[in-house]
Each structure stands twice: as C-alpha cells, then as structure tokens.
Short mmCIF file of the C-alpha atoms (twelve columns), coordinates in Angstrom:
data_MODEL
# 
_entry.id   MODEL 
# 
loop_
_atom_site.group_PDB 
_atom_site.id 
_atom_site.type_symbol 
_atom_site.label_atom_id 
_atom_site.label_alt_id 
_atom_site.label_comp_id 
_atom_site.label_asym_id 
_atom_site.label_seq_id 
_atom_site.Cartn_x 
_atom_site.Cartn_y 
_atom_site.Cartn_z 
_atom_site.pdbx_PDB_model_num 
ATOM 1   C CA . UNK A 1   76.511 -102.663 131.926 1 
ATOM 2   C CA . UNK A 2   77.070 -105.190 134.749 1 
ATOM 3   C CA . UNK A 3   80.374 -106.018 136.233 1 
ATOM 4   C CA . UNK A 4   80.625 -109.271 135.028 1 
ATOM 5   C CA . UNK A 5   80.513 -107.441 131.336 1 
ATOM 6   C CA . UNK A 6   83.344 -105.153 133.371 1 
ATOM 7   C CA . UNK A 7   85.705 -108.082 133.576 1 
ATOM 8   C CA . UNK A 8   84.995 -109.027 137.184 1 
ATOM 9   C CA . UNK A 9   84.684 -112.823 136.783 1 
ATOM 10  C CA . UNK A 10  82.108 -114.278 138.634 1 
ATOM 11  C CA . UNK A 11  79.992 -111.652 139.171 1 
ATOM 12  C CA . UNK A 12  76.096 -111.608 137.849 1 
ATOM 13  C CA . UNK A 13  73.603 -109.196 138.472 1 
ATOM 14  C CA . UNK A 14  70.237 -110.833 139.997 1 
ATOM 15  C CA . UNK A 15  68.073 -111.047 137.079 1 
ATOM 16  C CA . UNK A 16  65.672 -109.219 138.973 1 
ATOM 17  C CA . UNK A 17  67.448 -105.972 138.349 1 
ATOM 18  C CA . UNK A 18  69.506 -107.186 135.300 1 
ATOM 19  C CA . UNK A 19  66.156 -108.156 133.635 1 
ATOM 20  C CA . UNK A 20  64.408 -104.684 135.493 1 
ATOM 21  C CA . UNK A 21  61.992 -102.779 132.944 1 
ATOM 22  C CA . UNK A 22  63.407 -98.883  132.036 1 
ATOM 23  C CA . UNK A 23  60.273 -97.625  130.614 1 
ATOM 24  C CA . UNK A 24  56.564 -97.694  130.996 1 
ATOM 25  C CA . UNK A 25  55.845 -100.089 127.408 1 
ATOM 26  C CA . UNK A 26  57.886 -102.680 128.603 1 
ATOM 27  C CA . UNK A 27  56.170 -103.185 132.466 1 
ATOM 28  C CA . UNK A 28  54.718 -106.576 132.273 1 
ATOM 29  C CA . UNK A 29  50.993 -106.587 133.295 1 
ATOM 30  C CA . UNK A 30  48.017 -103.832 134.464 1 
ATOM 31  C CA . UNK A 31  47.824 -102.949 130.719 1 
ATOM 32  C CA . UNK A 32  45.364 -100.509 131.896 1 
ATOM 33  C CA . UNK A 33  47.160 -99.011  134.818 1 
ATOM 34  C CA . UNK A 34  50.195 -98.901  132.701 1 
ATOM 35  C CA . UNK A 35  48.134 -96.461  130.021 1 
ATOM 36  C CA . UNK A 36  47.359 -94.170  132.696 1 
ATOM 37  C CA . UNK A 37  50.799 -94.137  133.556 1 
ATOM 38  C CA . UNK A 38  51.942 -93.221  129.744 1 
ATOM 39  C CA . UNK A 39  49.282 -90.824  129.232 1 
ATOM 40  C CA . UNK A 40  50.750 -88.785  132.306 1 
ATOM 41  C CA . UNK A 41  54.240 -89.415  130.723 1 
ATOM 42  C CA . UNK A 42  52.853 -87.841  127.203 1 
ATOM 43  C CA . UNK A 43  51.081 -84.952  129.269 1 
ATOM 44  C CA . UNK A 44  53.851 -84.232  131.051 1 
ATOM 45  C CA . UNK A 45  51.846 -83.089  134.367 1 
ATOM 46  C CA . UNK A 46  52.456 -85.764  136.565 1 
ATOM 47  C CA . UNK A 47  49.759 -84.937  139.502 1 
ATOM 48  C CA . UNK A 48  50.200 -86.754  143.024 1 
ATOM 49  C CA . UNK A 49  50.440 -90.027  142.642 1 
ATOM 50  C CA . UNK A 50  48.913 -92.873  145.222 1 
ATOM 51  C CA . UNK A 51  49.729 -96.373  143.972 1 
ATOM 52  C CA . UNK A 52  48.868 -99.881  145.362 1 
ATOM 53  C CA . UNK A 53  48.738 -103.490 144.631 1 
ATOM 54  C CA . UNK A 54  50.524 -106.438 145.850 1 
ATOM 55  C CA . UNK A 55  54.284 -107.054 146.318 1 
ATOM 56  C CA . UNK A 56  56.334 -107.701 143.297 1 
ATOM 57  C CA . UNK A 57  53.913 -106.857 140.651 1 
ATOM 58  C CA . UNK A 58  55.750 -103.577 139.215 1 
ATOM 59  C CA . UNK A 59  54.429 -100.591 141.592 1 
ATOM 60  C CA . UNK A 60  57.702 -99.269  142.403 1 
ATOM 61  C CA . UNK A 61  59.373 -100.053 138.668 1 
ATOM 62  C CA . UNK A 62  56.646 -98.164  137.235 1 
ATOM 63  C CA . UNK A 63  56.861 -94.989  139.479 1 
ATOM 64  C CA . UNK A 64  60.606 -95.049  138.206 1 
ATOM 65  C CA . UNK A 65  60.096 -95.361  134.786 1 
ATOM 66  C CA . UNK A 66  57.270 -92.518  134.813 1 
ATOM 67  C CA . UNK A 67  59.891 -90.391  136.765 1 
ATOM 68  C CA . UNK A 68  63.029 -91.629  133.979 1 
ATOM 69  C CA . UNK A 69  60.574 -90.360  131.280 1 
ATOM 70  C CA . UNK A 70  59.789 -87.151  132.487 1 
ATOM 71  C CA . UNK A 71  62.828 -85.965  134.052 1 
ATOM 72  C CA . UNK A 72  65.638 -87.373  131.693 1 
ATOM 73  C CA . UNK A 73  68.952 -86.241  132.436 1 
ATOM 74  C CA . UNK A 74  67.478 -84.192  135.074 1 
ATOM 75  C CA . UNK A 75  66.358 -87.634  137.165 1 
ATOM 76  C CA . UNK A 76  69.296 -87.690  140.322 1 
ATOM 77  C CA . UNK A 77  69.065 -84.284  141.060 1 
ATOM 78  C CA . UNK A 78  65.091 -84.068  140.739 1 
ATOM 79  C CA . UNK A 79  64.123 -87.546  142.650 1 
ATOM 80  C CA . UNK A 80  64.019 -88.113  145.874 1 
ATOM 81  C CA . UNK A 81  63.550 -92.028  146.984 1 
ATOM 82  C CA . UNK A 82  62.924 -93.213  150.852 1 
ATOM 83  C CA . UNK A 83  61.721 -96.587  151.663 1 
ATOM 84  C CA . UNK A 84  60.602 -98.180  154.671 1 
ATOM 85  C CA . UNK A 85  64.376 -99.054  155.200 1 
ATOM 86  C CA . UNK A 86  64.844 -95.372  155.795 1 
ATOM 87  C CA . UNK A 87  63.466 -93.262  158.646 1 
ATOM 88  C CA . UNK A 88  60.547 -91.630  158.480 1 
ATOM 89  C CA . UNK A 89  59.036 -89.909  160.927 1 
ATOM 90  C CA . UNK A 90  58.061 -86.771  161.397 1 
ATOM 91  C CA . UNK A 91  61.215 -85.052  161.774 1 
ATOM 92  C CA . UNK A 92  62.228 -86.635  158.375 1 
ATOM 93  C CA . UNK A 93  58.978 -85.014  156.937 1 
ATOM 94  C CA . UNK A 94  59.930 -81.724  158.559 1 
ATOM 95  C CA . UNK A 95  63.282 -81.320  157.617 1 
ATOM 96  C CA . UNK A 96  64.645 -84.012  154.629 1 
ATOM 97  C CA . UNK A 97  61.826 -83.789  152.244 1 
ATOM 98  C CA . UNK A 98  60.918 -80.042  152.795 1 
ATOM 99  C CA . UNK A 99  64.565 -79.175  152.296 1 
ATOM 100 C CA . UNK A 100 64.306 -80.966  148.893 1 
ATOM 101 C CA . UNK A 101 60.821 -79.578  148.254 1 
ATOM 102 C CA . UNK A 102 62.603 -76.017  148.645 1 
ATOM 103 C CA . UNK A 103 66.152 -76.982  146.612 1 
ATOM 104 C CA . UNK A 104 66.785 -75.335  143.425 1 
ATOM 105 C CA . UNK A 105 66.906 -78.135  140.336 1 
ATOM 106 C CA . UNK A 106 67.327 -77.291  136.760 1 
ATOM 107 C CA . UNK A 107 64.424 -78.975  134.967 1 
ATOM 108 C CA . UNK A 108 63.206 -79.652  131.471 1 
ATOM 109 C CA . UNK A 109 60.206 -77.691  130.945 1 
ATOM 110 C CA . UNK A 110 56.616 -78.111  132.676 1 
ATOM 111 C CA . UNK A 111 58.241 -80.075  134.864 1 
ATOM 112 C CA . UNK A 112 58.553 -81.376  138.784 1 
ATOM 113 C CA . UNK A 113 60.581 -82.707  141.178 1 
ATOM 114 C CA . UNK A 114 59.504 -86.052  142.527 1 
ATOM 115 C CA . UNK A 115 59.605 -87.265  145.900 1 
ATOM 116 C CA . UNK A 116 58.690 -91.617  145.762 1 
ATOM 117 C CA . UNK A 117 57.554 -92.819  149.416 1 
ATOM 118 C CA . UNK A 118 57.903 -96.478  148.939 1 
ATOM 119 C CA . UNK A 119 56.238 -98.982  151.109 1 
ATOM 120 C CA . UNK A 120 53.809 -95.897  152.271 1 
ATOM 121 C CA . UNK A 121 51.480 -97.853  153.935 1 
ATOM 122 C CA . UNK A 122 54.289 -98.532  157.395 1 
ATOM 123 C CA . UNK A 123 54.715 -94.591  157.286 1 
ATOM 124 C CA . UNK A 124 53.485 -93.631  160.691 1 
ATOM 125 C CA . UNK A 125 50.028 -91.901  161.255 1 
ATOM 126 C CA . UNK A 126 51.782 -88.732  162.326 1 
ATOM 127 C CA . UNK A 127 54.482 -88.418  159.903 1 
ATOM 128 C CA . UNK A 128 51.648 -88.964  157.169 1 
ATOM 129 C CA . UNK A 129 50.020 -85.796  159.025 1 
ATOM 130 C CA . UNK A 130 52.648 -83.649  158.555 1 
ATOM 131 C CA . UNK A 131 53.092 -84.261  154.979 1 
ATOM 132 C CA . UNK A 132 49.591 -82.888  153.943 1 
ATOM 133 C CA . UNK A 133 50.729 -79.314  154.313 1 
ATOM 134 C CA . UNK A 134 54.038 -80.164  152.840 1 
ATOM 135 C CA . UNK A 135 52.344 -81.149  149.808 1 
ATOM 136 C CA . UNK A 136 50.023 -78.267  148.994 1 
ATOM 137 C CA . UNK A 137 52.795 -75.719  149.858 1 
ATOM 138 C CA . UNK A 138 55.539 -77.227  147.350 1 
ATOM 139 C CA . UNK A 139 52.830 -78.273  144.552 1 
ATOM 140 C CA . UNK A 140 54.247 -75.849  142.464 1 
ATOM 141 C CA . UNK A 141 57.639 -77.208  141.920 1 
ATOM 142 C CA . UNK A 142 56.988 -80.867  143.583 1 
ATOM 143 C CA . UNK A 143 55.330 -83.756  143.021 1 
ATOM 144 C CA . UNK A 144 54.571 -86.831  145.514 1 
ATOM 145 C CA . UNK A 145 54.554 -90.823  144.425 1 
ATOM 146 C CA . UNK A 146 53.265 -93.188  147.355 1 
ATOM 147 C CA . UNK A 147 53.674 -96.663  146.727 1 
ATOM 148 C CA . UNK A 148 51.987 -99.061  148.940 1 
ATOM 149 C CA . UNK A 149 50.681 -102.584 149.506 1 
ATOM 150 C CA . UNK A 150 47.641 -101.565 151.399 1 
ATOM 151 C CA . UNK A 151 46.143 -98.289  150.284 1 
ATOM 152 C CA . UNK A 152 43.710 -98.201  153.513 1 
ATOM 153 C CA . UNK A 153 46.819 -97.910  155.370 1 
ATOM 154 C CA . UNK A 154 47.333 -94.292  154.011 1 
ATOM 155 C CA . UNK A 155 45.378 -92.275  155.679 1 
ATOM 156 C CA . UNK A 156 42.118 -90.254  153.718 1 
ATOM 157 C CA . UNK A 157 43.618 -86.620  153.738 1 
ATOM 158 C CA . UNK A 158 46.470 -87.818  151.866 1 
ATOM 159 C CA . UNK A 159 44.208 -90.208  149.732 1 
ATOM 160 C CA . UNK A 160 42.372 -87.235  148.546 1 
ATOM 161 C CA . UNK A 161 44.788 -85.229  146.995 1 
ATOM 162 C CA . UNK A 162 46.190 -88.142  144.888 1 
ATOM 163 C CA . UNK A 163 45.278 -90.103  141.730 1 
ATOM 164 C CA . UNK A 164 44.868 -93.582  143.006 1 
ATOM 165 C CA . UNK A 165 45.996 -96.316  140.698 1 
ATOM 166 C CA . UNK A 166 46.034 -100.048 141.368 1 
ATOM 167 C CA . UNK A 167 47.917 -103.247 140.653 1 
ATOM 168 C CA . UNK A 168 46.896 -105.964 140.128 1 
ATOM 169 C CA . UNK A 169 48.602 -109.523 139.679 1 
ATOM 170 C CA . UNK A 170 50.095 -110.501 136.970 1 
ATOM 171 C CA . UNK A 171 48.312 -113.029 134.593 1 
ATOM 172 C CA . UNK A 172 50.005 -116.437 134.286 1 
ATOM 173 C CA . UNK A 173 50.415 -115.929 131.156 1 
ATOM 174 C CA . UNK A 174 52.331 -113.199 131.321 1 
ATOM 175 C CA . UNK A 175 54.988 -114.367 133.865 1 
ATOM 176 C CA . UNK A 176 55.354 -116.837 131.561 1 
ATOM 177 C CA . UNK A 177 56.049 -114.772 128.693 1 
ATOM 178 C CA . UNK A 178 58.327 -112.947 130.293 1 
ATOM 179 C CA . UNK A 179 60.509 -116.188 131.676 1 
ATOM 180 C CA . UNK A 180 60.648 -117.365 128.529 1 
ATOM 181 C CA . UNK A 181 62.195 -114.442 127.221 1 
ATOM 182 C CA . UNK A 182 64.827 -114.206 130.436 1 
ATOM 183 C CA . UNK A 183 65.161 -118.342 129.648 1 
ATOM 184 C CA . UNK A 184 66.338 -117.076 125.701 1 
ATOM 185 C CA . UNK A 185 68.432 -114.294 126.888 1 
ATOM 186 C CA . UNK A 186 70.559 -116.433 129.824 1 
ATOM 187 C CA . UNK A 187 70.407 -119.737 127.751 1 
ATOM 188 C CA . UNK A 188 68.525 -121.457 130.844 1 
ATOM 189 C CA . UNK A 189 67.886 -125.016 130.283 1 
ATOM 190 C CA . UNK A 190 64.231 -126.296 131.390 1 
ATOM 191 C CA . UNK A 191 60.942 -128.101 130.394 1 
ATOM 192 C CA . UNK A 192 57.996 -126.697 129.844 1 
ATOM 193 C CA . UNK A 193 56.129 -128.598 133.226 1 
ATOM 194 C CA . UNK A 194 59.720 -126.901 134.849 1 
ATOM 195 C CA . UNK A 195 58.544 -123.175 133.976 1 
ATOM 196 C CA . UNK A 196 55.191 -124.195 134.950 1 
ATOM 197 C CA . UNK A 197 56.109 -124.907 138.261 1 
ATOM 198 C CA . UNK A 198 57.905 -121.591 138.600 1 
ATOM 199 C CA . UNK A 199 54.911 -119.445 137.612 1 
ATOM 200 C CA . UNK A 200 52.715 -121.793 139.985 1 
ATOM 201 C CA . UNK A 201 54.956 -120.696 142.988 1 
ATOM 202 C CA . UNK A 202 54.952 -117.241 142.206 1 
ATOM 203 C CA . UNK A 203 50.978 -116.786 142.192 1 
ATOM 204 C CA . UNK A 204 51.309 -113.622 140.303 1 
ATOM 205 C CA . UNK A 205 54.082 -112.179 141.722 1 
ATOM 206 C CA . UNK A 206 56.543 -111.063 138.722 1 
ATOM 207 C CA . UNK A 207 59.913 -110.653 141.201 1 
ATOM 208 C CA . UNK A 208 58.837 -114.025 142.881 1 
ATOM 209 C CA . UNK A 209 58.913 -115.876 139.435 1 
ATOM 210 C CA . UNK A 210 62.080 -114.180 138.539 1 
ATOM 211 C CA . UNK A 211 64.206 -115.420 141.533 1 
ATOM 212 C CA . UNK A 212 62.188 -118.589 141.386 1 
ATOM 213 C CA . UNK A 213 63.964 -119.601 138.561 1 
ATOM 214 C CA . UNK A 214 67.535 -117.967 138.942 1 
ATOM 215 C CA . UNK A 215 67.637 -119.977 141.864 1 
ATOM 216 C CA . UNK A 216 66.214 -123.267 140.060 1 
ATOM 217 C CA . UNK A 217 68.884 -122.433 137.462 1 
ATOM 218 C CA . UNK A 218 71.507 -121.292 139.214 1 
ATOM 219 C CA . UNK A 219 71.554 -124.127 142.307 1 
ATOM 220 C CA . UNK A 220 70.530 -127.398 139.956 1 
ATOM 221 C CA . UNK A 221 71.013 -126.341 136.456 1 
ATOM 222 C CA . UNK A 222 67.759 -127.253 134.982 1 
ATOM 223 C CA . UNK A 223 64.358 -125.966 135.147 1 
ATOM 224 C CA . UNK A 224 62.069 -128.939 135.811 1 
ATOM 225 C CA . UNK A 225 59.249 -129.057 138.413 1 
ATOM 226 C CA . UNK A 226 60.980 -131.380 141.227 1 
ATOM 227 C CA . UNK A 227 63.906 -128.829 140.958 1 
ATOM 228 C CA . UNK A 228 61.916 -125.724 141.540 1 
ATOM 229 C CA . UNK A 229 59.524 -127.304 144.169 1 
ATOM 230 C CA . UNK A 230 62.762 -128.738 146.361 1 
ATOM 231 C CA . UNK A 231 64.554 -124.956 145.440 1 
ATOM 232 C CA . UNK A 232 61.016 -123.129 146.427 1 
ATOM 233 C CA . UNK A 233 60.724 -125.639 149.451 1 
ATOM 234 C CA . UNK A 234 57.190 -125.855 148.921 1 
ATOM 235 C CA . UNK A 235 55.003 -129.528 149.194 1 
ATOM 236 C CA . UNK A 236 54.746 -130.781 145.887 1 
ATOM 237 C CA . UNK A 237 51.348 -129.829 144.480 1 
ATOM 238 C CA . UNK A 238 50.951 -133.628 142.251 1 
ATOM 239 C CA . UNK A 239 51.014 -134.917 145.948 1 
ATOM 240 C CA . UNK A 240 48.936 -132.478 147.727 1 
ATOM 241 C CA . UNK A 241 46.162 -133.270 144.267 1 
ATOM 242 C CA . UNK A 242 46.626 -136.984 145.632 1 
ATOM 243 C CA . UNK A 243 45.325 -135.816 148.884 1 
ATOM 244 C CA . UNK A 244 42.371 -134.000 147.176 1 
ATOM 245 C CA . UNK A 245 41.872 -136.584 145.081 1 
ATOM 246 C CA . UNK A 246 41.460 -139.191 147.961 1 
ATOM 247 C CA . UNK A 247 39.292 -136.461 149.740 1 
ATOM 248 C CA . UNK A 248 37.182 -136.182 146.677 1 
ATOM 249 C CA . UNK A 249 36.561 -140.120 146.280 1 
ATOM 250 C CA . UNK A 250 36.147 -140.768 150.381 1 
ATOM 251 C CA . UNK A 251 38.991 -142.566 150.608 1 
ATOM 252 C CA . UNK A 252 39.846 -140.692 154.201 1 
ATOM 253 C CA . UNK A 253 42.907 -143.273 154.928 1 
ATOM 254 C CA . UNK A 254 44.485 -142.951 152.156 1 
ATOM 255 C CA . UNK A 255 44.372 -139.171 151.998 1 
ATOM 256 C CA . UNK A 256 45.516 -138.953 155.730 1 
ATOM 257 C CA . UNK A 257 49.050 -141.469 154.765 1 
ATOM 258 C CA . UNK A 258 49.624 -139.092 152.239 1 
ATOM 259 C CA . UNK A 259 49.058 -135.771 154.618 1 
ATOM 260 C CA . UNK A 260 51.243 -138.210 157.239 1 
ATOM 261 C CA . UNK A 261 54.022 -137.998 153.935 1 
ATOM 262 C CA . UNK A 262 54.017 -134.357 153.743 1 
ATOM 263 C CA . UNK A 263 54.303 -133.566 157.294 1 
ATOM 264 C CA . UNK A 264 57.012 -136.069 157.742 1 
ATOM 265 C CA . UNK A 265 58.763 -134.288 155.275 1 
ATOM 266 C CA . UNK A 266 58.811 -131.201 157.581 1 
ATOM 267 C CA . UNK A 267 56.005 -128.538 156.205 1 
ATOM 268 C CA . UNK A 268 54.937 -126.091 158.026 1 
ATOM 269 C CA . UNK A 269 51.162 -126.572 158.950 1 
ATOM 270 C CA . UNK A 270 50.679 -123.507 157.021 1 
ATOM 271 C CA . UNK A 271 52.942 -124.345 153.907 1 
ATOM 272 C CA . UNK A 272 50.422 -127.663 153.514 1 
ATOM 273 C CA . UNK A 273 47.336 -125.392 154.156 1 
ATOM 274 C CA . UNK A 274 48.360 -122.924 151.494 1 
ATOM 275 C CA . UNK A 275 49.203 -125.173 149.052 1 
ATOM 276 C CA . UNK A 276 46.001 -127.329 149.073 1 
ATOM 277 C CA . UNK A 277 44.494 -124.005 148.426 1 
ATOM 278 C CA . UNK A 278 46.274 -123.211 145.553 1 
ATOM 279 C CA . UNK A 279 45.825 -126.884 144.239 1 
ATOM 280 C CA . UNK A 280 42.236 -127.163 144.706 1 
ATOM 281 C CA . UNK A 281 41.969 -124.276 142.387 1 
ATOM 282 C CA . UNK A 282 43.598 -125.201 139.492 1 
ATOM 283 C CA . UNK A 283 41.658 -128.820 139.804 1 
ATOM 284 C CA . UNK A 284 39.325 -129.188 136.686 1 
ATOM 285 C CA . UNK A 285 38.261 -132.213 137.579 1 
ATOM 286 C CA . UNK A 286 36.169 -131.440 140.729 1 
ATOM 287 C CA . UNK A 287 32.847 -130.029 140.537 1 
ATOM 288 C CA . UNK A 288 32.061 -126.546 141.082 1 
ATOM 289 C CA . UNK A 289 29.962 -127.286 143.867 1 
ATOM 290 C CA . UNK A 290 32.875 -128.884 145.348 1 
ATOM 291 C CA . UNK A 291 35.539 -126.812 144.488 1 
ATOM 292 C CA . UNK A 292 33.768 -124.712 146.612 1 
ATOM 293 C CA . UNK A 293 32.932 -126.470 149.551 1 
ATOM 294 C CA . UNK A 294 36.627 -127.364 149.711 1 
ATOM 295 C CA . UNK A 295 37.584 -123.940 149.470 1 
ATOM 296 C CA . UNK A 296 35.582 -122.998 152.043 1 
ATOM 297 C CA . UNK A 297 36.669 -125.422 154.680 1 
ATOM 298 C CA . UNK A 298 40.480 -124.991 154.033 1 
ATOM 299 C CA . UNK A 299 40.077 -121.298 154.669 1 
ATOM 300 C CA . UNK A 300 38.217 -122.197 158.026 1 
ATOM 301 C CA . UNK A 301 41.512 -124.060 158.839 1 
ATOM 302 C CA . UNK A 302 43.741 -121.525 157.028 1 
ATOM 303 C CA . UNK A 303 42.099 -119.340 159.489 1 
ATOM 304 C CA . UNK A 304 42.743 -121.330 162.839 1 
ATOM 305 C CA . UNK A 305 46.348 -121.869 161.484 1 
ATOM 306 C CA . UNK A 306 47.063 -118.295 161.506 1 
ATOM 307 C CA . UNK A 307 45.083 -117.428 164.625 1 
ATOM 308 C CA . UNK A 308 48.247 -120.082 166.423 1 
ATOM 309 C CA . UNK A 309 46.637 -123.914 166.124 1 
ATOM 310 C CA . UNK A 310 48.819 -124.883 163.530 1 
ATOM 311 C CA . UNK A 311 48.795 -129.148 164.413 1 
ATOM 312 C CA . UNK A 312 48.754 -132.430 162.489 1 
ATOM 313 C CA . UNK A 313 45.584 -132.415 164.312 1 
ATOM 314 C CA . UNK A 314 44.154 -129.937 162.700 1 
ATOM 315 C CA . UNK A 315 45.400 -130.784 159.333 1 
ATOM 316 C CA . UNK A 316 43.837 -134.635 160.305 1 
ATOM 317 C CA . UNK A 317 40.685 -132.898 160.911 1 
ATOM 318 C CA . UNK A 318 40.639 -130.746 157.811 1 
ATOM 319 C CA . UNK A 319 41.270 -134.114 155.727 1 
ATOM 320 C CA . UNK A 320 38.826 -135.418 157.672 1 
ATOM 321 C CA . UNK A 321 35.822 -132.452 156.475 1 
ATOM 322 C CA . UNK A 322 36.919 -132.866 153.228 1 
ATOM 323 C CA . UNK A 323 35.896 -136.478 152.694 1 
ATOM 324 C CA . UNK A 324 32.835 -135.952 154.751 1 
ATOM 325 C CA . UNK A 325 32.054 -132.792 151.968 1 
ATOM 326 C CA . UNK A 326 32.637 -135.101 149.082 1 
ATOM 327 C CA . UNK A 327 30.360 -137.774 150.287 1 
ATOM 328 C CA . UNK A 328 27.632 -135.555 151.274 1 
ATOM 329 C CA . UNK A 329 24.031 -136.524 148.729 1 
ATOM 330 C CA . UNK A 330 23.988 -133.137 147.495 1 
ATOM 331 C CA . UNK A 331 27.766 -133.673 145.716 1 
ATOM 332 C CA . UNK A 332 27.106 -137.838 145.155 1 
ATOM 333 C CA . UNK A 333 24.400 -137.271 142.499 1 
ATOM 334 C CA . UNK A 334 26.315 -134.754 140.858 1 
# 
C-alpha cells in the first residue's frame, strides 16, 4: 500500500513502481521469453541466468518476479541485489557476494539463493573474472541473474555457464494496452492521438511510456499530443512529416523554412535527426524505394552528428540530399 493510501496527503508513488508487475503472467511483452521464464518458475531449478535487451523493457522486473515465485517468504534473506550504483569490483566479488554465497538461509525445498547483477554489462573485466570460480564453487546452494543491456559486454566464460535470454521491445500495441489500463485505474483524462503520442516517444520502451504520460498528466492535466510532445521536449513529428513531405515533392525551400522553424525552436541537432528517423518510418505514403533512400541518408548524418558535427549546416545539407533523392528518375516514375 502506498503512503498516500497511509494518510500522507500528497504523496503518490511513480506509476512506474505503483503500476510495477509482481509476477511473471502479468510482464507486458517477450511472450516467449516470458514462457521460459515460467517454465523455470514451474521447474523450480532456476539455472544461471544471463539476460539482455534494451532499457525499460522488463529485464530486471522479470528477474524479480522469477526470484518472488520461487523463493516466497524466503525472498529478503535469499536475494542478493547490486546494481551499477553499487561497487563492484573485485574486492566486492571476493568478499560481499562470497560471504552471501556461504550464509546459511532457510529455503523452501529444491531451492537457491539468488544473487541479481543488474546493469552487468559496466561490471569491470576483472571483477567479471573473479566471479567464474565463485559461481561453480557455490552452484550448489546459489544461483546467479545478470541483467544487461549489451550481452557482448559480458565476457564469454561467464556467457557460457548461463542460459541466455533476450528482450526485446515492446510492441506498440502493447504499451498501449497497458496505458490504457494505468489511464482506467488513475482516471487520466486524454485523446486517443494524446496516447498515441506517448507510445510514439517511448519507441518501445515500457518505463519510458509510463513516465511519459504521468508527466503529461500530472504537469498539464490532459493527455493530448501537443501536451506530451512540449512535456517530452521532442520536435513535433506532424512538423518534421512537413519537412519530409517537402523533401519528398522537391520543394527544397520550403522544407529548409520549416527545418529553420525547428531549430529556432532550440533542438538539438540530434533531437531533429532522430526524430526524422522515427517519422520517416511510420510514413505510408512514401515509397519503399524511398523510404529507404531516406533512411539511409539520415543515418549518414545521424552518424556525423554523433561523431561531433552536429550544425544547421549539416541538417541544411541533409534536407538538401533528401530532395535531390526524391527527384532522382529512378523514384519519379515510380
């Protein structure tokens, strides 16, 4: 029960961990990945456990819920959580997790103590050394979960003596599922462009879409597209599909006043990059062939943005290709 419920007034829980699943059927998402996960929980023999996928797309939820449903009552004393935020080093390796490794814990049956190694992947090479013997010796009685955002970041010793599972994102269908049962439960006001928006700036990312619209909700008090995109702080995607759109028909003037609009408005080169991505995407109206070529020349400048050129000029230039691309023969007698 939250605070709030407590009788503190004023006080909400983020719906991020209000809203937080507690067991493996109700993770949103990597249906597949999720019946691995529950035929483990049914087995009971949880074996080491190496999982990756992006951020905010239930990695670390999931590990919890596996542990919750194997350990029960027995879940404090039997878990053993550091994340990046701790220190990890070797010395940690040495003496915190073998000392837990070694500590008595009343269990259920058939089962383990759990040691979850969030955010893995910024463990250091030699720290990730030391664990390999750690983990043979205290099989027995322990198991390890590493969660990580890149699994090639984890180095192959370790690899090999896990099950490797992967996340993927979520389906935009199922963020929006899931909003729309948060928007029932908190009475959220919003339209349905509004929570369209919201999964739009999330890109897959479940905790993303969550705050998205907490913040939409809690800052304006209504859920409708100009509200999330000035809350978000992204470029507006209608006029970044203006910009296309000019691209797409040559109009190169017209495309660059509107890029001149955005930037004036104070977007990072890269915020304006990024989001013509994500538009050109999602536009059905463009050719294939097009699509692609479009694609392919934002992610040259995507490229150059992130390598440190990050100008109008560049962004003048990239406007620039585009138009050329549209107007090429191959793309006119389409």
């Amino acid at each position: 029960m939250s605070m709030a419920a407590q009788g503190a007034p004023g006080y909400q829980l983020p719906w991020v961990e209000k809203y937080r699943p507690r067991r493996l059927a109700d993770v949103v998402g990597n249906a597949a990945t999720i019946e691995r996960l529950q035929a483990i929980e049914a087995n009971g023999n949880c074996p080491h456990l190496l999982v990756s996928g992006l951020p905010g797309i239930g990695k670390t939820t999931s590990v919890h819920c596996l542990a919750h449903a194997l350990l029960g009552d027995a879940y404090k004393e039997a878990v053993l959580e550091l994340n990046a935020s701790d220190d990890r080093g070797i010395d940690v390796v040495r003496n915190k997790i073998k000392v837990f490794a070694q500590k008595k814990v009343s269990l259920p049956p058939n089962r383990h103590k759990i040691i979850i190694l969030d955010e893995a992947d910024s463990m250091t090479p030699g720290a990730q050394q030391a664990l390999r013997r750690t983990m043979e010796i205290y099989a027995p009685t322990t198991r390890f979960c590493f969660a990580c955002n890149q699994s090639n970041k984890i180095i192959e010793p370790i690899q090999s003596r896990c099950a490797i599972l992967r996340f993927g994102r979520v389906s935009d269908e199922e963020v929006l599922r899931r909003l729309l049962e948060i928007c029932e439960a908190e009475k959220v006001q919003y339209s349905d462009e509004g929570l369209a928006a919201v999964v739009f700036t999330a890109e897959g990312d479940m905790r993303q879409a969550i705050n998205n619209l907490q913040s939409t909700w809690t800052g304006l008090g209504f859920v409708s597209p100009d509200h999330v995109f000035q809350v978000c702080d992204q470029p507006h995607p209608l006029v970044v599909r203006e910009i296309l759109e000019h691209c797409h028909a040559g109009r190169v003037d017209e495309a660059l006043d509107k890029l001149d609009e955005v930037w004036e408005l104070g977007y990072s080169c890269l915020d304006i990059v990024t989001t013509l991505f994500r538009v050109v995407k999602t536009m059905d109206s463009l050719p294939e062939s097009v699509q692609l070529d479009f694609i392919r020349a934002i992610g040259w400048t995507h490229m150059r943005t992130l390598e440190g050129v990050a100008t109008h000029l560049q962004l003048s230039g990239l406007i620039a290709r585009l138009s050329q691309t549209a107007m090429d023969p191959a793309h006119l007698s389409l």
